[in-house]
Short mmCIF file of C-alpha atoms in Angstrom, two decimals:
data_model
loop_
_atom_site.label_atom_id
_atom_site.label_comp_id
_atom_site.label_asym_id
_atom_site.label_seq_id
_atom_site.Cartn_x
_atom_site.Cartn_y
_atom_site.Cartn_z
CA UNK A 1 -81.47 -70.01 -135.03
CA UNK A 2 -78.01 -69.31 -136.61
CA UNK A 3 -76.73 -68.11 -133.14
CA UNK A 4 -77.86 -71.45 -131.12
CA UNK A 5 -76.78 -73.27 -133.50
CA UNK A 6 -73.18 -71.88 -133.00
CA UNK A 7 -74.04 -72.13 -129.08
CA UNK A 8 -74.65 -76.08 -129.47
CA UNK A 9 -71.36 -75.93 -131.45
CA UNK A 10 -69.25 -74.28 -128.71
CA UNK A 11 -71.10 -76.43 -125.49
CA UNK A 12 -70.26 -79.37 -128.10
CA UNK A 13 -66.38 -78.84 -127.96
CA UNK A 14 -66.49 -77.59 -124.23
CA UNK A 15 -67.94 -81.04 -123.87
CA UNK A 16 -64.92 -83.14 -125.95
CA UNK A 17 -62.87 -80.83 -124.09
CA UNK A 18 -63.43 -81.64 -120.34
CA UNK A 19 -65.54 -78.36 -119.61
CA UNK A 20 -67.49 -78.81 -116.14
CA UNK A 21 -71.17 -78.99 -115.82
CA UNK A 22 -70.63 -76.15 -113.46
CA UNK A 23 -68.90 -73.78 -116.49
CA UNK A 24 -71.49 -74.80 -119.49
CA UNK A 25 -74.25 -73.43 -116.66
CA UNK A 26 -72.71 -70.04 -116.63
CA UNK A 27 -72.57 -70.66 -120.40
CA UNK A 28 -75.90 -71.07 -121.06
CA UNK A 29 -76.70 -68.52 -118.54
CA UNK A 30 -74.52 -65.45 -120.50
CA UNK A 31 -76.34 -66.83 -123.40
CA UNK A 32 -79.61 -66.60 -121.89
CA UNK A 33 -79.23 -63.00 -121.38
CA UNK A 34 -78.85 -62.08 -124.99
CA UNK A 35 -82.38 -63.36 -125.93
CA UNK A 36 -85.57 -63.20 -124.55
CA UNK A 37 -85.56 -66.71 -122.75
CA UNK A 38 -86.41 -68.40 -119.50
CA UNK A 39 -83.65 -68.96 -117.43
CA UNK A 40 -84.54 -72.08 -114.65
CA UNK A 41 -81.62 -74.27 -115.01
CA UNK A 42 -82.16 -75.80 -111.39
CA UNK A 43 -85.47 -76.69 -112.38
CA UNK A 44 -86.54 -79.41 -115.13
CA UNK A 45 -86.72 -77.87 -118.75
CA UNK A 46 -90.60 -78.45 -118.52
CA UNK A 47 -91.14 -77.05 -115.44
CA UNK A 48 -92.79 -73.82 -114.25
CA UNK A 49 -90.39 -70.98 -114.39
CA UNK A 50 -89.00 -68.93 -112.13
CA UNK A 51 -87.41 -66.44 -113.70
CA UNK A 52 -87.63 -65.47 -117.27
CA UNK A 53 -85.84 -62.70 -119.67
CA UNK A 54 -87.92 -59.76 -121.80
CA UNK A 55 -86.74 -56.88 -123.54
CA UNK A 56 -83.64 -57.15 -121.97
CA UNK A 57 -84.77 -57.34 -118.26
CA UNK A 58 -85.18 -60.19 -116.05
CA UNK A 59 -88.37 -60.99 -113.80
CA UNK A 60 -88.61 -63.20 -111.27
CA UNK A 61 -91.69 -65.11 -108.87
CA UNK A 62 -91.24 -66.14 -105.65
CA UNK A 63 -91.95 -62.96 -104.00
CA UNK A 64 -95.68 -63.46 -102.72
CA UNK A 65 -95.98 -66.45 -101.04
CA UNK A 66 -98.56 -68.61 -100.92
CA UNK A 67 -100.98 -65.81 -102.39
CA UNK A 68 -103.24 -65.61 -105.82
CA UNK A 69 -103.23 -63.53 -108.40
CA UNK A 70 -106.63 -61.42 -108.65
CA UNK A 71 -108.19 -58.92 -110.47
CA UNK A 72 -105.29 -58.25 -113.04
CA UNK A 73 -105.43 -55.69 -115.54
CA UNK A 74 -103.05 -55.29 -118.51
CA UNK A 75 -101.98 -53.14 -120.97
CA UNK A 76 -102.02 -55.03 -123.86
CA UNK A 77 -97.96 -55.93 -124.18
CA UNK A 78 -97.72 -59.57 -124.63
CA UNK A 79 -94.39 -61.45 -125.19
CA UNK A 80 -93.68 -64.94 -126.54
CA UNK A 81 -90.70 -66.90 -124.75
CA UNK A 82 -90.05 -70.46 -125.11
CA UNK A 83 -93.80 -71.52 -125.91
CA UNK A 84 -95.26 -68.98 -123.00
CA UNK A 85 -96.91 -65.82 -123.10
CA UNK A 86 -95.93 -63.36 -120.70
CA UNK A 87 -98.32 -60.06 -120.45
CA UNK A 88 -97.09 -57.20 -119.01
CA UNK A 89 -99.46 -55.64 -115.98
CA UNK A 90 -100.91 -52.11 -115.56
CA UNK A 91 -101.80 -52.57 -111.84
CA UNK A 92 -100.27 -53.07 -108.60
CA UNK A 93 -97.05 -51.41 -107.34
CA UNK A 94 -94.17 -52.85 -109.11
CA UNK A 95 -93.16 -53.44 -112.96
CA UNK A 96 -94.69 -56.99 -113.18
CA UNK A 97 -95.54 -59.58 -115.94
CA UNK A 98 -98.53 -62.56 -115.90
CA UNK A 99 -97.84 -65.99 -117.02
CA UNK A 100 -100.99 -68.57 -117.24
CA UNK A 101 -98.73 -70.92 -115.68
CA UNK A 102 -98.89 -73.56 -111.93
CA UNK A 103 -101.67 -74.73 -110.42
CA UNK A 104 -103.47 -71.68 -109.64
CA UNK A 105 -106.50 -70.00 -110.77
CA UNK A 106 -104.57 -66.42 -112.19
CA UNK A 107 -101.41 -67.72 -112.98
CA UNK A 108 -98.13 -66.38 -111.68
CA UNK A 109 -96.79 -62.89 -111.31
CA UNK A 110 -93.32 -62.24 -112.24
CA UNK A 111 -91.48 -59.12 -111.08
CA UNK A 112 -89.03 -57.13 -112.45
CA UNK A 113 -85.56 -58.41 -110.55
CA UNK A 114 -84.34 -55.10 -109.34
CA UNK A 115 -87.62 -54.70 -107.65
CA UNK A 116 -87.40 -58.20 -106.53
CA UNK A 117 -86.38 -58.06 -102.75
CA UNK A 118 -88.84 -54.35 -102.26
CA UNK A 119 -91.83 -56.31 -103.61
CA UNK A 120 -91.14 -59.23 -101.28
CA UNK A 121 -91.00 -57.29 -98.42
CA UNK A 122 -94.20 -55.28 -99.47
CA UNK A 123 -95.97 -58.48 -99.73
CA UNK A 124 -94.51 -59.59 -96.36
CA UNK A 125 -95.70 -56.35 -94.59
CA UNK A 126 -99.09 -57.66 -92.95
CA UNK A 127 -100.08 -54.14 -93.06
CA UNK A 128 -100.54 -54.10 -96.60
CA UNK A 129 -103.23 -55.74 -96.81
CA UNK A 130 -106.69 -55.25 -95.90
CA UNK A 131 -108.64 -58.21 -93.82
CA UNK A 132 -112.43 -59.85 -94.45
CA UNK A 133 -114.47 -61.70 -92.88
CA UNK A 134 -117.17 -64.14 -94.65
CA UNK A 135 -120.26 -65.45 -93.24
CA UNK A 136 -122.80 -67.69 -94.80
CA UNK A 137 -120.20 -68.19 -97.34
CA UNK A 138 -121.10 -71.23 -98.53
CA UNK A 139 -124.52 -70.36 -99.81
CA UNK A 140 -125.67 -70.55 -102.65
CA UNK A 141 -127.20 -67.30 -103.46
CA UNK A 142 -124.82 -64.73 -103.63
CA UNK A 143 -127.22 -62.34 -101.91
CA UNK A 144 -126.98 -64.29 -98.73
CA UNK A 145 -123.45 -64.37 -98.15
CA UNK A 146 -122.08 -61.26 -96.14
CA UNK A 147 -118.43 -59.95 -96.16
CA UNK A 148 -117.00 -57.99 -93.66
CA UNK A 149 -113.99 -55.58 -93.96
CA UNK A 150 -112.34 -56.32 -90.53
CA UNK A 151 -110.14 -53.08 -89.61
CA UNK A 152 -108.17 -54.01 -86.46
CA UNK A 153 -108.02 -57.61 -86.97
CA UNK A 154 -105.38 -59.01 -84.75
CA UNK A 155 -102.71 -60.17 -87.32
CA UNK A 156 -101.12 -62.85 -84.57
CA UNK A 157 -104.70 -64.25 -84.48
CA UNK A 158 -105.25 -64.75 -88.13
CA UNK A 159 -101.95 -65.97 -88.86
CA UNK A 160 -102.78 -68.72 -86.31
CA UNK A 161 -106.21 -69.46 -87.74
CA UNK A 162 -104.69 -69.56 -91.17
CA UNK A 163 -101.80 -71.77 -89.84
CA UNK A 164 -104.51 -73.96 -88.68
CA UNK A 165 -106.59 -74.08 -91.96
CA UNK A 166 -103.43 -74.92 -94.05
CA UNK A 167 -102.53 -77.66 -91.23
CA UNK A 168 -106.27 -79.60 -90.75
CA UNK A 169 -107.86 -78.87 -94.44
CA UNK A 170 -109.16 -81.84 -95.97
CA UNK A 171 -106.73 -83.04 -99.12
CA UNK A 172 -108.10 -86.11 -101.12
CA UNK A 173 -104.30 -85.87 -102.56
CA UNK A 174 -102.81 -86.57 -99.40
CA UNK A 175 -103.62 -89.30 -97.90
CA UNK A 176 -100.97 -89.29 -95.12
CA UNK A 177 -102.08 -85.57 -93.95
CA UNK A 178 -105.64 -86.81 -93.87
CA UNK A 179 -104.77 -89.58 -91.61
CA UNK A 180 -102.41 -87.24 -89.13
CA UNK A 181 -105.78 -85.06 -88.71
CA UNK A 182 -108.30 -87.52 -87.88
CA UNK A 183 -106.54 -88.03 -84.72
CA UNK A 184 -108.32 -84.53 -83.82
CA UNK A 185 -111.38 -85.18 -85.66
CA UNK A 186 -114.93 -84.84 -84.44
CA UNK A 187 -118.01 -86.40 -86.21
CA UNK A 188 -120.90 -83.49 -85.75
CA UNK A 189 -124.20 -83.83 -87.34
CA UNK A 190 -124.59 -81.19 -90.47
CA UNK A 191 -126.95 -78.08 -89.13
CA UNK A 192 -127.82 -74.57 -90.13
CA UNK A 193 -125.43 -72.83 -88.97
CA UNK A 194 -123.21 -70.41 -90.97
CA UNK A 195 -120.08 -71.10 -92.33
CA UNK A 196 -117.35 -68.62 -91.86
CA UNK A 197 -113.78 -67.38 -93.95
CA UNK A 198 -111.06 -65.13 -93.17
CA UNK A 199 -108.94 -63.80 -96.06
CA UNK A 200 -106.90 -60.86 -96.94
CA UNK A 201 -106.32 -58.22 -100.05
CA UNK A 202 -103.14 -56.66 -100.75
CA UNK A 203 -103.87 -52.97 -100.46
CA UNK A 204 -102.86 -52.76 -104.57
CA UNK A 205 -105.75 -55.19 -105.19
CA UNK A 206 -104.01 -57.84 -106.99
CA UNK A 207 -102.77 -60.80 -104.51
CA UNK A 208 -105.47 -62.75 -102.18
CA UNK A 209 -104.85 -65.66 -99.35
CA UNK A 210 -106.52 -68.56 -99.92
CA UNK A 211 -110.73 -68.09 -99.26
CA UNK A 212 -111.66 -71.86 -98.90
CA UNK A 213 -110.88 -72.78 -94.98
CA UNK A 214 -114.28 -72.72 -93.69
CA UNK A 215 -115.17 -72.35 -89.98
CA UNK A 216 -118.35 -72.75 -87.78
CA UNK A 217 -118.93 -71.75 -83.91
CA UNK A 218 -121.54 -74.62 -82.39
CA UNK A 219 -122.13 -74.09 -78.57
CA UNK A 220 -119.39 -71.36 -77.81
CA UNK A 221 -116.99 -73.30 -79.85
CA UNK A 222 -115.32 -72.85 -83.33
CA UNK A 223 -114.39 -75.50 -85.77
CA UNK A 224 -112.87 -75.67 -88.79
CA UNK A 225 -115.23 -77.99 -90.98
CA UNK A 226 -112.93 -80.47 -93.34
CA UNK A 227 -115.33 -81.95 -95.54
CA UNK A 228 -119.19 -82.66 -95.30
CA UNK A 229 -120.24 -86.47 -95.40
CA UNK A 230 -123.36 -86.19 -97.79
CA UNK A 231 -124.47 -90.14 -97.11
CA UNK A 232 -124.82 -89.43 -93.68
CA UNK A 233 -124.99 -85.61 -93.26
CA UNK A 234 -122.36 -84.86 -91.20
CA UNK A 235 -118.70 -82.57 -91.01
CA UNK A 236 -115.96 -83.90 -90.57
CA UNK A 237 -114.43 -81.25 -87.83
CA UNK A 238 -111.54 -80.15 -86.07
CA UNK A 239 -112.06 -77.41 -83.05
CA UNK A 240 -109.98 -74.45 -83.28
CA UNK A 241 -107.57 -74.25 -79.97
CA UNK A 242 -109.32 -71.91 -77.67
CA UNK A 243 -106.43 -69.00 -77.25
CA UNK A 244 -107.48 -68.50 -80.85
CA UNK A 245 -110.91 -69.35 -81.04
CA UNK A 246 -111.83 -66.44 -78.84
CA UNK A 247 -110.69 -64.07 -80.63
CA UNK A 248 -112.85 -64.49 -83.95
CA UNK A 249 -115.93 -66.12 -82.25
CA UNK A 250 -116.02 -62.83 -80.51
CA UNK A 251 -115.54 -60.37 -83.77
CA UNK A 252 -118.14 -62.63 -84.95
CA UNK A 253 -120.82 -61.53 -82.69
CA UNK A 254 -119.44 -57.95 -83.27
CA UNK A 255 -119.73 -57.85 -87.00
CA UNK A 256 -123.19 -59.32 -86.76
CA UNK A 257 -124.76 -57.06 -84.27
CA UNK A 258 -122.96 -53.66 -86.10
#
């Protein structure tokens, strides 16, 4: 207390002084690093952070994408900074920390910042991760949904399929998005078939893609199913472009016959 209390002091007379915004953000920055602190002055002070300061060491997200957090394990080192606790991890490849912070289920991974561009490029590597396939994934019972490990999935395919989940999934948050994809939209009368997911696994176990863009193949043709219109039974649909669709109606028919 003693010590920020002399920091106010100093950023105080820098202030009366004529010191630029630009020099009190090194300031606080140097002063940062003597604590355990977050450090996210481009960012509100509420805000999520992006890169925070423990023992000494700084960590940093930002290295995995669009990816969750899964099946972490710990070892029981917890640290208190700025309101937030921080646990350190005893999985995956690199000297990370866990934060029960954002918008997603898991939280957010922080990694140690000398290990910060290595761990990005891990996570980049499409061949760290192992691919799935879901089918009847949407059932209830968890007996009747199957999951596929898909070895030679074509990673040009999937990234396609993906970009096409992220680019035609429903968003009651968006309203402008929802609009754009109507234009493609087909009304289709709800049936039995299955619905399908792709995802992938980092091969350390502890980062996932998103699970919830669900596909269905009607008449030799796949569509990625936005919402389902309970009033009238029906999906809202958008069909997959047929360069792509090919490809995973096709490992469809494989992984059900094997």
């Amino acid at each position: 207390m003693k010590k920020l209390l002399a920091l106010l002091m100093v950023l105080e007379l820098l202030l009366l002084t004529g010191c630029s915004s630009r020099d009190l953000e090194l300031l606080l920055v140097e002063a940062a690093y003597k604590v355990d602190a977050i450090i996210d002055l481009d960012e509100p002070l509420f805000s999520v952070p992006r890169r925070v300061r423990i023992e000494g060491e700084v960590y940093r997200t930002g290295f995995y994408g669009d990816l969750w957090a899964k099946n972490l394990t710990f070892t029981g080192e917890e640290y208190e900074v700025r309101g937030t606790t921080f646990r350190r991890l005893d999985c995956g490849t690199f000297d990370c920390i866990q934060a029960g912070v954002g918008s997603k289920t898991g939280g957010m991974l922080y990694c140690l910042d000398s290990q910060w561009e290595e761990a990005k490029a891990y996570y980049e590597d499409p061949e760290n991760y192992t691919y799935y396939c879901g089918i009847n994934v949407k059932e209830s019972r968890e007996e009747d949904r199957q999951y596929f490990e898909v070895e030679d999935m074509d990673i040009e395919k999937y990234e396609a399929l993906m970009g096409h989940g992220g680019a035609f999934a429903y968003d009651p948050f968006d309203p402008v998005k929802n609009r754009a994809s109507e234009f493609k939209e087909v009304i289709i009368d709800a049936g039995p078939w299955p619905y399908i997911n792709f995802f992938k696994i980092s091969k350390d176990g502890i980062l996932e893609s998103f699970k919830a863009y669900y596909f269905f193949i009607l008449d030799g043709t796949m569509y990625q199913a936005r919402y389902h219109n309970l009033s009238e039974d029906s999906v809202s649909a958008v069909e997959v472009p047929e360069e792509t669709a090919a490809y995973f109606i096709e490992l469809v028919e494989r992984l059900q016959t094997e």
